[in-house]
PDB file of C-alpha atoms in Angstrom:
ATOM      1  CA  UNK R  17     -45.323 -55.272 -17.384  1.00 95.00           C
ATOM      2  CA  UNK R  18     -43.361 -52.561 -15.671  1.00 97.00           C
ATOM      3  CA  UNK R  19     -41.213 -50.043 -17.567  1.00 95.00           C
ATOM      4  CA  UNK R  20     -38.571 -47.811 -15.906  1.00 95.00           C
ATOM      5  CA  UNK R  21     -40.067 -44.656 -14.493  1.00 96.00           C
ATOM      6  CA  UNK R  22     -38.699 -41.110 -14.890  1.00 94.00           C
ATOM      7  CA  UNK R  23     -36.223 -39.453 -14.743  1.00 95.00           C
ATOM      8  CA  UNK R  24     -35.026 -42.462 -17.034  1.00 94.00           C
ATOM      9  CA  UNK R  25     -36.487 -42.789 -20.494  1.00 92.00           C
ATOM     10  CA  UNK R  26     -37.994 -46.117 -21.229  1.00 91.00           C
ATOM     11  CA  UNK R  27     -37.278 -47.641 -24.643  1.00 87.00           C
ATOM     12  CA  UNK R  28     -39.944 -49.675 -26.465  1.00 84.00           C
ATOM     13  CA  UNK R  29     -38.728 -51.730 -29.417  1.00 77.00           C
ATOM     14  CA  UNK R  30     -39.444 -54.775 -31.594  1.00 75.00           C
ATOM     15  CA  UNK R  31     -38.841 -56.368 -34.948  1.00 69.00           C
ATOM     16  CA  UNK R  32     -40.930 -55.674 -38.019  1.00 65.00           C
ATOM     17  CA  UNK R  33     -41.413 -56.090 -41.811  1.00 61.00           C
ATOM     18  CA  UNK R  34     -41.710 -52.354 -42.414  1.00 56.00           C
ATOM     19  CA  UNK R  35     -39.656 -49.249 -42.417  1.00 57.00           C
ATOM     20  CA  UNK R  36     -42.508 -47.030 -41.171  1.00 57.00           C
ATOM     21  CA  UNK R  37     -41.175 -46.406 -37.626  1.00 56.00           C
ATOM     22  CA  UNK R  38     -37.760 -45.317 -36.313  1.00 51.00           C
ATOM     23  CA  UNK R  39     -35.751 -48.322 -37.082  1.00 53.00           C
ATOM     24  CA  UNK R  40     -32.444 -50.080 -37.746  1.00 51.00           C
ATOM     25  CA  UNK R  41     -32.141 -52.511 -40.618  1.00 53.00           C
ATOM     26  CA  UNK R  42     -29.464 -55.259 -40.708  1.00 51.00           C
ATOM     27  CA  UNK R  43     -29.869 -57.472 -43.694  1.00 58.00           C
ATOM     28  CA  UNK R  44     -33.621 -58.268 -43.999  1.00 63.00           C
ATOM     29  CA  UNK R  45     -34.300 -57.815 -40.236  1.00 66.00           C
ATOM     30  CA  UNK R  46     -35.804 -54.401 -39.260  1.00 67.00           C
ATOM     31  CA  UNK R  47     -35.752 -53.272 -35.655  1.00 72.00           C
ATOM     32  CA  UNK R  48     -37.798 -50.261 -34.651  1.00 73.00           C
ATOM     33  CA  UNK R  49     -37.267 -48.301 -31.447  1.00 79.00           C
ATOM     34  CA  UNK R  50     -39.097 -45.492 -29.629  1.00 83.00           C
ATOM     35  CA  UNK R  51     -37.568 -43.699 -26.571  1.00 89.00           C
ATOM     36  CA  UNK R  52     -40.387 -42.345 -24.372  1.00 90.00           C
ATOM     37  CA  UNK R  53     -40.199 -39.120 -22.604  1.00 92.00           C
ATOM     38  CA  UNK R  54     -39.750 -39.691 -18.858  1.00 94.00           C
ATOM     39  CA  UNK R  55     -42.907 -40.939 -17.261  1.00 94.00           C
ATOM     40  CA  UNK R  56     -43.369 -40.124 -13.563  1.00 96.00           C
ATOM     41  CA  UNK R  57     -47.065 -41.259 -13.066  1.00 95.00           C
ATOM     42  CA  UNK R  58     -47.150 -44.989 -12.457  1.00 96.00           C
ATOM     43  CA  UNK R  59     -50.253 -45.688 -14.531  1.00 94.00           C
ATOM     44  CA  UNK R  60     -51.671 -48.138 -15.531  1.00 95.00           C
ATOM     45  CA  UNK R  61     -51.381 -47.419 -19.187  1.00 93.00           C
ATOM     46  CA  UNK R  62     -52.230 -49.233 -22.445  1.00 91.00           C
ATOM     47  CA  UNK R  63     -49.486 -49.045 -24.968  1.00 88.00           C
ATOM     48  CA  UNK R  64     -50.498 -49.421 -28.671  1.00 85.00           C
ATOM     49  CA  UNK R  65     -48.165 -49.861 -31.583  1.00 80.00           C
ATOM     50  CA  UNK R  66     -49.647 -49.586 -35.042  1.00 78.00           C
ATOM     51  CA  UNK R  67     -47.757 -50.365 -38.160  1.00 74.00           C
ATOM     52  CA  UNK R  68     -48.497 -50.928 -41.837  1.00 74.00           C
ATOM     53  CA  UNK R  69     -47.265 -54.158 -43.251  1.00 72.00           C
ATOM     54  CA  UNK R  70     -45.678 -54.446 -46.683  1.00 75.00           C
ATOM     55  CA  UNK R  71     -49.103 -55.591 -48.101  1.00 82.00           C
ATOM     56  CA  UNK R  72     -50.739 -52.395 -46.816  1.00 78.00           C
ATOM     57  CA  UNK R  73     -52.514 -54.056 -43.865  1.00 83.00           C
ATOM     58  CA  UNK R  74     -52.465 -52.067 -40.617  1.00 80.00           C
ATOM     59  CA  UNK R  75     -51.596 -54.159 -37.643  1.00 79.00           C
ATOM     60  CA  UNK R  76     -52.119 -52.856 -34.053  1.00 82.00           C
ATOM     61  CA  UNK R  77     -50.662 -54.502 -30.975  1.00 81.00           C
ATOM     62  CA  UNK R  78     -51.958 -53.387 -27.516  1.00 86.00           C
ATOM     63  CA  UNK R  79     -50.026 -54.110 -24.304  1.00 89.00           C
ATOM     64  CA  UNK R  80     -52.487 -53.488 -21.415  1.00 92.00           C
ATOM     65  CA  UNK R  81     -52.007 -52.638 -17.790  1.00 95.00           C
ATOM     66  CA  UNK R  82     -48.385 -51.337 -18.073  1.00 95.00           C
ATOM     67  CA  UNK R  83     -46.972 -49.628 -15.010  1.00 97.00           C
ATOM     68  CA  UNK R  84     -43.987 -47.335 -14.657  1.00 96.00           C
ATOM     69  CA  UNK R  85     -41.764 -47.991 -11.712  1.00 97.00           C
ATOM     70  CA  UNK R  86     -38.414 -49.592 -11.022  1.00 97.00           C
ATOM     71  CA  UNK R  87     -37.157 -52.597 -13.013  1.00 96.00           C
ATOM     72  CA  UNK R  88     -34.689 -55.025 -11.614  1.00 94.00           C
ATOM     73  CA  UNK R  89     -32.767 -57.807 -13.348  1.00 90.00           C
ATOM     74  CA  UNK R  90     -32.115 -60.775 -10.995  1.00 89.00           C
ATOM     75  CA  UNK R  91     -29.437 -62.945 -12.459  1.00 84.00           C
ATOM     76  CA  UNK R  92     -26.775 -65.406 -11.328  1.00 79.00           C
ATOM     77  CA  UNK R  93     -26.240 -69.043 -10.460  1.00 80.00           C
ATOM     78  CA  UNK R  94     -28.215 -71.566  -8.344  1.00 81.00           C
ATOM     79  CA  UNK R  95     -28.649 -69.309  -5.277  1.00 83.00           C
ATOM     80  CA  UNK R  96     -30.646 -66.937  -7.540  1.00 83.00           C
ATOM     81  CA  UNK R  97     -32.320 -69.816  -9.390  1.00 83.00           C
ATOM     82  CA  UNK R  98     -33.846 -71.410  -6.247  1.00 87.00           C
ATOM     83  CA  UNK R  99     -37.591 -70.837  -6.372  1.00 89.00           C
ATOM     84  CA  UNK R 100     -39.966 -69.399  -3.774  1.00 92.00           C
ATOM     85  CA  UNK R 101     -41.600 -72.868  -3.447  1.00 90.00           C
ATOM     86  CA  UNK R 102     -38.286 -74.164  -1.990  1.00 90.00           C
ATOM     87  CA  UNK R 103     -37.761 -71.610   0.785  1.00 91.00           C
ATOM     88  CA  UNK R 104     -38.677 -72.069   4.517  1.00 93.00           C
ATOM     89  CA  UNK R 105     -41.757 -69.782   4.474  1.00 93.00           C
ATOM     90  CA  UNK R 106     -42.955 -70.650   0.919  1.00 91.00           C
ATOM     91  CA  UNK R 107     -46.551 -71.246   1.957  1.00 92.00           C
ATOM     92  CA  UNK R 108     -46.841 -67.753   3.592  1.00 95.00           C
ATOM     93  CA  UNK R 109     -45.042 -66.001   0.676  1.00 94.00           C
ATOM     94  CA  UNK R 110     -47.287 -67.677  -1.923  1.00 94.00           C
ATOM     95  CA  UNK R 111     -50.475 -66.961   0.093  1.00 95.00           C
ATOM     96  CA  UNK R 112     -49.576 -63.288   0.418  1.00 96.00           C
ATOM     97  CA  UNK R 113     -48.336 -62.712  -3.149  1.00 96.00           C
ATOM     98  CA  UNK R 114     -51.735 -61.474  -4.334  1.00 96.00           C
ATOM     99  CA  UNK R 115     -51.426 -58.517  -1.990  1.00 97.00           C
ATOM    100  CA  UNK R 116     -48.792 -57.045  -4.323  1.00 98.00           C
ATOM    101  CA  UNK R 117     -50.526 -56.344  -7.693  1.00 98.00           C
ATOM    102  CA  UNK R 118     -47.926 -53.662  -8.479  1.00 98.00           C
ATOM    103  CA  UNK R 119     -45.159 -56.216  -8.532  1.00 98.00           C
ATOM    104  CA  UNK R 120     -44.792 -57.773 -12.022  1.00 97.00           C
ATOM    105  CA  UNK R 121     -42.704 -60.820 -12.791  1.00 95.00           C
ATOM    106  CA  UNK R 122     -40.954 -62.071 -15.874  1.00 93.00           C
ATOM    107  CA  UNK R 123     -38.848 -65.310 -16.152  1.00 90.00           C
ATOM    108  CA  UNK R 124     -36.354 -66.044 -18.863  1.00 84.00           C
ATOM    109  CA  UNK R 125     -35.647 -69.653 -19.818  1.00 82.00           C
ATOM    110  CA  UNK R 126     -32.341 -71.374 -19.004  1.00 77.00           C
ATOM    111  CA  UNK R 127     -31.314 -71.653 -22.700  1.00 77.00           C
ATOM    112  CA  UNK R 128     -27.664 -71.643 -23.328  1.00 74.00           C
ATOM    113  CA  UNK R 129     -26.057 -69.720 -26.200  1.00 74.00           C
ATOM    114  CA  UNK R 130     -22.415 -69.683 -27.275  1.00 76.00           C
ATOM    115  CA  UNK R 131     -22.881 -66.127 -28.631  1.00 76.00           C
ATOM    116  CA  UNK R 132     -24.678 -62.996 -27.359  1.00 72.00           C
ATOM    117  CA  UNK R 133     -28.376 -62.807 -28.390  1.00 70.00           C
ATOM    118  CA  UNK R 134     -30.480 -59.702 -29.048  1.00 71.00           C
ATOM    119  CA  UNK R 135     -33.617 -61.131 -27.382  1.00 73.00           C
ATOM    120  CA  UNK R 136     -34.639 -64.077 -25.179  1.00 75.00           C
ATOM    121  CA  UNK R 137     -34.405 -67.379 -26.899  1.00 77.00           C
ATOM    122  CA  UNK R 138     -37.169 -68.750 -24.736  1.00 79.00           C
ATOM    123  CA  UNK R 139     -39.511 -67.358 -22.135  1.00 86.00           C
ATOM    124  CA  UNK R 140     -40.894 -69.446 -19.187  1.00 86.00           C
ATOM    125  CA  UNK R 141     -43.164 -66.799 -17.698  1.00 88.00           C
ATOM    126  CA  UNK R 142     -44.427 -63.742 -19.551  1.00 90.00           C
ATOM    127  CA  UNK R 143     -45.027 -60.551 -17.554  1.00 94.00           C
ATOM    128  CA  UNK R 144     -47.374 -61.613 -14.765  1.00 94.00           C
ATOM    129  CA  UNK R 145     -49.035 -59.855 -11.819  1.00 96.00           C
ATOM    130  CA  UNK R 146     -47.755 -61.313  -8.513  1.00 96.00           C
ATOM    131  CA  UNK R 147     -49.943 -64.150  -7.325  1.00 94.00           C
ATOM    132  CA  UNK R 148     -49.512 -67.486  -5.576  1.00 92.00           C
ATOM    133  CA  UNK R 149     -49.302 -69.200  -8.993  1.00 90.00           C
ATOM    134  CA  UNK R 150     -46.949 -66.670 -10.571  1.00 91.00           C
ATOM    135  CA  UNK R 151     -44.347 -66.947  -7.834  1.00 92.00           C
ATOM    136  CA  UNK R 152     -44.897 -70.629  -6.885  1.00 87.00           C
ATOM    137  CA  UNK R 153     -44.162 -72.850  -9.801  1.00 73.00           C
ATOM    138  CA  UNK R 154     -43.001 -76.388  -9.114  1.00 66.00           C
ATOM    139  CA  UNK R 155     -39.402 -77.320  -9.715  1.00 62.00           C
ATOM    140  CA  UNK R 156     -36.785 -74.884 -10.685  1.00 59.00           C
ATOM    141  CA  UNK R 157     -38.880 -73.051 -13.283  1.00 66.00           C
ATOM    142  CA  UNK R 158     -39.985 -69.867 -11.543  1.00 76.00           C
ATOM    143  CA  UNK R 159     -40.016 -67.649  -9.557  1.00 90.00           C
ATOM    144  CA  UNK R 160     -36.590 -66.902  -8.010  1.00 91.00           C
ATOM    145  CA  UNK R 161     -36.977 -66.621  -4.206  1.00 93.00           C
ATOM    146  CA  UNK R 162     -34.116 -64.119  -3.870  1.00 94.00           C
ATOM    147  CA  UNK R 163     -35.622 -61.999  -6.592  1.00 94.00           C
ATOM    148  CA  UNK R 164     -39.123 -62.129  -5.181  1.00 96.00           C
ATOM    149  CA  UNK R 165     -38.123 -61.380  -1.529  1.00 96.00           C
ATOM    150  CA  UNK R 166     -35.882 -58.479  -2.657  1.00 96.00           C
ATOM    151  CA  UNK R 167     -38.567 -56.987  -4.935  1.00 97.00           C
ATOM    152  CA  UNK R 168     -41.249 -57.349  -2.286  1.00 97.00           C
ATOM    153  CA  UNK R 169     -39.099 -55.646   0.340  1.00 97.00           C
ATOM    154  CA  UNK R 170     -38.224 -52.831  -2.107  1.00 97.00           C
ATOM    155  CA  UNK R 171     -41.914 -52.390  -3.011  1.00 98.00           C
ATOM    156  CA  UNK R 172     -42.865 -52.121   0.682  1.00 98.00           C
ATOM    157  CA  UNK R 173     -39.951 -49.766   1.524  1.00 98.00           C
ATOM    158  CA  UNK R 174     -40.822 -47.474  -1.263  1.00 97.00           C
ATOM    159  CA  UNK R 175     -44.543 -47.195  -0.299  1.00 97.00           C
ATOM    160  CA  UNK R 176     -45.922 -49.477  -3.002  1.00 97.00           C
ATOM    161  CA  UNK R 177     -43.931 -48.226  -6.003  1.00 97.00           C
ATOM    162  CA  UNK R 178     -44.438 -50.523  -8.959  1.00 98.00           C
ATOM    163  CA  UNK R 179     -41.614 -53.044  -9.285  1.00 98.00           C
ATOM    164  CA  UNK R 180     -40.732 -55.145 -12.312  1.00 97.00           C
ATOM    165  CA  UNK R 181     -38.661 -58.211 -11.631  1.00 96.00           C
ATOM    166  CA  UNK R 182     -36.846 -60.053 -14.422  1.00 92.00           C
ATOM    167  CA  UNK R 183     -35.478 -63.428 -13.419  1.00 89.00           C
ATOM    168  CA  UNK R 184     -32.676 -64.800 -15.574  1.00 85.00           C
ATOM    169  CA  UNK R 185     -30.389 -67.235 -13.751  1.00 81.00           C
ATOM    170  CA  UNK R 186     -28.586 -70.423 -14.609  1.00 75.00           C
ATOM    171  CA  UNK R 187     -27.390 -72.736 -11.841  1.00 72.00           C
ATOM    172  CA  UNK R 188     -24.081 -74.513 -12.328  1.00 72.00           C
ATOM    173  CA  UNK R 189     -22.610 -71.911 -14.678  1.00 71.00           C
ATOM    174  CA  UNK R 190     -19.004 -70.733 -14.131  1.00 70.00           C
ATOM    175  CA  UNK R 191     -18.990 -67.517 -12.136  1.00 65.00           C
ATOM    176  CA  UNK R 192     -16.704 -65.889 -14.726  1.00 72.00           C
ATOM    177  CA  UNK R 193     -19.594 -65.980 -17.244  1.00 66.00           C
ATOM    178  CA  UNK R 194     -21.588 -63.520 -15.041  1.00 61.00           C
ATOM    179  CA  UNK R 195     -18.742 -60.968 -14.681  1.00 63.00           C
ATOM    180  CA  UNK R 196     -17.844 -58.234 -17.132  1.00 60.00           C
TER     181      UNK R 196
END
């Protein structure tokens, strides 16, 4: 995973059963949120969240190998959805992907919703380190070729700065749906 580096302040949030952290409660659903101070060192870091449940049990979740860098959302129609496996130099891109361990990838599923949602309905690819398998899935699943090439070029141009790429595209959707 990559979180946005300083001077921006990354926000870490989730849902819970408890009111023990900074939170927002709507009905029975509690959302907690922590805004981090700006982080300029890229890491890697382990992020731990501990929280008591209603029954008194303490639960700790650890997210390992988190980097701070630049995070990009790659979204749009079929031109953004086309995968690395389908481009002219796919074999070369896939073979070289492992040379970029500071590029992390996340792919949201193409799950339609008639109303805005607070979180992903379905995830195809959890945060993954760039590798031939993480960028080279079969079919139109993952990873976006435009997103990968853009992220790789930015990573190289910024002397290896960590890059987080979030692919969320849906081919065949009306362009008006992607505009504010």
